[in-house]
XYZ file of N, CA and C in Angstrom:
327
model
N -10.880 2.352 -21.505
C -9.961 2.155 -20.402
C -10.467 0.974 -19.576
N -9.549 0.118 -19.177
C -9.857 -1.022 -18.318
C -9.353 -0.725 -16.906
N -10.098 -1.185 -15.907
C -9.745 -0.938 -14.509
C -9.817 -2.231 -13.711
N -8.903 -2.378 -12.762
C -8.988 -3.450 -11.773
C -8.709 -2.854 -10.399
N -9.254 -3.511 -9.391
C -9.071 -3.090 -8.007
C -8.808 -4.334 -7.173
N -7.789 -4.288 -6.343
C -7.443 -5.413 -5.463
C -7.352 -4.884 -4.039
N -8.081 -5.514 -3.123
C -8.018 -5.166 -1.701
C -7.416 -6.334 -0.953
N -6.513 -6.024 -0.040
C -5.856 -7.069 0.748
C -5.554 -6.547 2.144
N -5.375 -7.475 3.061
C -5.018 -7.122 4.435
C -3.543 -7.413 4.648
N -2.868 -6.461 5.258
C -1.447 -6.576 5.565
C -1.293 -6.409 7.072
N -0.573 -7.311 7.699
C -0.241 -7.156 9.117
C 1.202 -6.693 9.201
N 1.403 -5.540 9.828
C 2.759 -4.991 9.920
C 2.829 -4.014 11.084
N 4.045 -3.821 11.568
C 4.300 -2.882 12.654
C 5.120 -1.712 12.125
N 5.024 -0.597 12.842
C 5.861 0.561 12.505
C 5.932 1.490 13.703
N 6.846 2.396 13.619
C 6.922 3.505 14.562
C 7.229 4.733 13.715
N 6.615 5.840 14.059
C 6.772 7.044 13.265
C 7.778 7.992 13.882
N 8.490 8.670 13.045
C 9.376 9.748 13.468
C 8.595 11.039 13.263
N 8.302 11.728 14.372
C 7.452 12.911 14.322
C 8.126 14.070 15.042
N 7.758 15.285 14.673
C 8.339 16.453 15.347
C 7.433 16.956 16.475
N 6.555 16.090 16.958
C 5.699 16.387 18.104
C 5.514 15.097 18.899
N 5.061 15.233 20.142
C 4.875 14.082 21.010
C 3.644 13.289 20.575
N 3.823 11.970 20.452
C 2.721 11.115 20.018
C 3.002 9.682 20.429
N 1.938 8.947 20.737
C 2.101 7.533 21.052
C 2.565 6.750 19.823
N 2.387 7.311 18.640
C 2.770 6.618 17.403
C 4.283 6.560 17.188
N 5.046 7.235 18.038
C 6.506 7.114 17.942
C 7.000 5.814 18.581
N 6.110 5.120 19.284
C 6.428 3.810 19.852
C 6.057 2.724 18.840
N 6.802 1.634 18.857
C 6.516 0.527 17.951
C 5.111 -0.013 18.235
N 4.310 -0.135 17.183
C 2.949 -0.654 17.298
C 2.554 -1.255 15.955
N 1.507 -2.050 15.960
C 1.105 -2.734 14.737
C -0.310 -2.413 14.306
N -0.574 -2.732 13.041
C -1.904 -2.562 12.456
C -2.198 -3.751 11.565
N -3.465 -4.014 11.377
C -3.921 -4.857 10.279
C -4.414 -3.877 9.219
N -3.509 -3.529 8.331
C -3.768 -2.520 7.305
C -4.672 -3.103 6.226
N -5.626 -2.324 5.755
C -6.401 -2.681 4.571
C -5.850 -1.826 3.430
N -5.366 -2.501 2.413
C -4.740 -1.822 1.277
C -5.578 -2.099 0.032
N -5.943 -1.044 -0.671
C -6.667 -1.184 -1.933
C -5.827 -0.565 -3.041
N -5.574 -1.378 -4.062
C -4.732 -0.980 -5.191
C -5.617 -0.865 -6.429
N -5.519 0.257 -7.116
C -6.289 0.520 -8.328
C -5.329 0.594 -9.511
N -5.615 -0.169 -10.564
C -4.783 -0.176 -11.765
C -5.655 0.063 -12.989
N -5.031 0.606 -14.041
C -5.777 0.829 -15.273
C -4.842 0.697 -16.471
N -5.433 0.387 -17.621
C -4.685 0.306 -18.872
C -5.643 0.511 -20.037
N -5.138 1.136 -21.066
C -5.957 1.322 -22.269
C -6.084 0.031 -23.056
N -5.055 -0.807 -22.978
C -5.048 -2.079 -23.697
C -4.782 -3.206 -22.706
N -5.379 -4.344 -22.927
C -5.122 -5.520 -22.096
C -3.857 -6.213 -22.573
N -3.208 -6.932 -21.662
C -2.008 -7.682 -22.044
C -2.394 -8.929 -22.836
N -1.425 -9.743 -23.183
C -1.664 -10.942 -23.999
C -2.599 -11.929 -23.316
N -2.719 -11.843 -21.993
C -3.601 -12.730 -21.238
C -4.994 -12.141 -21.040
N -5.228 -10.952 -21.587
C -6.530 -10.314 -21.432
C -6.707 -9.619 -20.101
N -5.597 -9.154 -19.505
C -5.647 -8.526 -18.182
C -4.981 -7.157 -18.188
N -5.391 -6.309 -17.244
C -4.648 -5.084 -16.945
C -3.369 -5.495 -16.234
N -3.522 -6.212 -15.142
C -2.432 -6.823 -14.385
C -3.055 -7.951 -13.566
N -2.380 -9.060 -13.475
C -2.895 -10.211 -12.732
C -3.027 -9.841 -11.252
N -4.160 -10.193 -10.637
C -4.367 -9.919 -9.211
C -3.260 -10.535 -8.361
N -2.746 -11.676 -8.787
C -1.657 -12.332 -8.046
C -0.393 -11.491 -8.061
N -0.128 -10.813 -9.154
C 1.044 -9.930 -9.246
C 0.904 -8.780 -8.262
N -0.279 -8.197 -8.203
C -0.516 -7.099 -7.255
C -0.265 -7.585 -5.833
N -0.871 -8.701 -5.484
C -0.725 -9.253 -4.133
C 0.735 -9.552 -3.811
N 1.435 -10.178 -4.741
C 2.837 -10.540 -4.511
C 3.704 -9.294 -4.338
N 3.524 -8.286 -5.178
C 4.343 -7.076 -5.111
C 4.214 -6.384 -3.754
N 3.051 -6.480 -3.161
C 2.815 -5.802 -1.887
C 3.136 -6.716 -0.712
N 2.481 -7.860 -0.643
C 2.598 -8.726 0.532
C 4.005 -9.269 0.731
N 4.662 -9.648 -0.350
C 5.999 -10.244 -0.226
C 6.976 -9.294 0.457
N 6.771 -8.003 0.264
C 7.733 -7.040 0.779
C 7.398 -6.489 2.156
N 6.097 -6.373 2.482
C 5.785 -5.687 3.747
C 4.892 -6.450 4.717
N 4.270 -7.559 4.305
C 3.390 -8.286 5.221
C 4.211 -8.940 6.330
N 3.751 -8.811 7.561
C 4.398 -9.365 8.745
C 5.839 -8.868 8.900
N 6.025 -7.585 8.652
C 7.334 -6.948 8.785
C 7.237 -5.764 9.740
N 8.390 -5.342 10.236
C 8.508 -4.042 10.887
C 8.862 -3.084 9.752
N 7.944 -2.236 9.398
C 8.094 -1.416 8.201
C 9.323 -0.520 8.245
N 9.698 -0.065 9.429
C 10.904 0.755 9.561
C 12.154 -0.003 9.135
N 12.124 -1.321 9.219
C 13.287 -2.138 8.858
C 13.359 -2.437 7.362
N 12.243 -2.327 6.639
C 12.236 -2.726 5.224
C 11.930 -1.582 4.254
N 11.501 -0.442 4.758
C 11.203 0.697 3.886
C 12.160 1.843 4.195
N 12.643 2.547 3.175
C 13.655 3.592 3.380
C 13.078 4.982 3.671
N 11.940 5.042 4.355
C 11.301 6.322 4.649
C 10.462 6.178 5.910
N 10.003 7.295 6.447
C 9.109 7.307 7.598
C 7.796 6.644 7.174
N 7.441 5.484 7.750
C 6.315 4.696 7.240
C 4.934 5.196 7.673
N 4.611 6.411 7.269
C 3.251 6.919 7.459
C 2.341 6.244 6.438
N 1.054 6.266 6.675
C 0.112 5.678 5.723
C 0.234 6.355 4.356
N 0.468 7.667 4.357
C 0.615 8.405 3.107
C 1.839 7.927 2.315
N 2.968 7.797 3.005
C 4.197 7.340 2.332
C 4.080 5.895 1.860
N 3.414 5.068 2.642
C 3.218 3.668 2.250
C 2.356 3.591 0.991
N 1.305 4.404 0.926
C 0.433 4.410 -0.253
C 1.219 4.775 -1.505
N 2.052 5.796 -1.419
C 2.857 6.199 -2.586
C 3.819 5.092 -2.987
N 4.486 4.492 -2.007
C 5.451 3.424 -2.281
C 4.776 2.236 -2.982
N 3.608 1.833 -2.488
C 2.892 0.720 -3.119
C 2.542 1.070 -4.559
N 2.082 2.291 -4.797
C 1.718 2.706 -6.148
C 2.907 2.569 -7.096
N 4.101 2.835 -6.604
C 5.312 2.732 -7.425
C 5.743 1.288 -7.675
N 5.275 0.351 -6.866
C 5.681 -1.044 -6.979
C 4.850 -1.850 -7.969
N 3.600 -1.445 -8.170
C 2.638 -2.259 -8.914
C 2.476 -1.727 -10.337
N 2.612 -2.593 -11.338
C 2.429 -2.156 -12.729
C 1.022 -1.596 -12.970
N 0.947 -0.516 -13.704
C -0.312 0.127 -14.114
C -1.095 0.726 -12.952
N -0.477 0.835 -11.787
C -1.174 1.388 -10.624
C -1.278 2.908 -10.746
N -2.462 3.437 -10.423
C -2.650 4.883 -10.439
C -3.178 5.420 -9.112
N -3.637 4.528 -8.224
C -4.166 4.960 -6.925
C -4.015 3.838 -5.918
N -3.684 4.218 -4.681
C -3.619 3.265 -3.568
C -4.264 3.915 -2.353
N -5.080 3.137 -1.654
C -5.666 3.555 -0.384
C -5.126 2.655 0.707
N -4.657 3.255 1.780
C -4.108 2.517 2.916
C -4.903 2.907 4.151
N -5.609 1.924 4.708
C -6.390 2.158 5.924
C -5.669 1.466 7.069
N -5.192 2.261 8.036
C -4.447 1.650 9.133
C -5.340 1.281 10.303
N -6.491 1.890 10.389
C -7.481 1.537 11.404
C -8.823 2.098 10.955
N -9.878 1.667 11.616
C -11.220 2.137 11.237
C -11.254 3.662 11.312
N -11.601 4.282 10.223
C -11.713 5.734 10.204
C -10.450 6.471 9.816
N -9.319 5.768 9.695
C -8.042 6.421 9.357
C -7.503 5.840 8.056
N -7.629 6.612 6.975
C -7.223 6.140 5.657
C -6.458 7.247 4.955
N -5.407 6.848 4.252
C -4.653 7.764 3.403
C -4.668 7.229 1.993
N -4.570 8.125 1.033
C -4.559 7.710 -0.371
C -3.463 8.452 -1.115
N -2.978 7.797 -2.159
C -2.042 8.415 -3.086
C -2.549 8.141 -4.491
N -2.530 9.168 -5.317
C -2.980 8.996 -6.706
C -2.013 9.725 -7.616
N -1.627 9.055 -8.712
C -0.740 9.690 -9.701
C -1.534 10.614 -10.572
């Protein structure tokens, strides 16, 4: 099995829809650290699991410097964002989304 990992920083804002009172229901931003893990049993014709540029493009093009509520069709919690990213990237099996120091969510298939 071959593995690759790509970490990138995303700047984006969001507001959460919650069933309790929280400051996170107000629009606010983060410099998110996103780590994408991909794997494949066989390499492609270029000798790669997936090109790091493809991973970066699939994520950054859609959500970097955006208001996530405007571009994603769900409540943009770190958990939901991790799952969504995993679905966007070829061969992805795990995503970690850190919205601030000490606060990280992960999704794994």
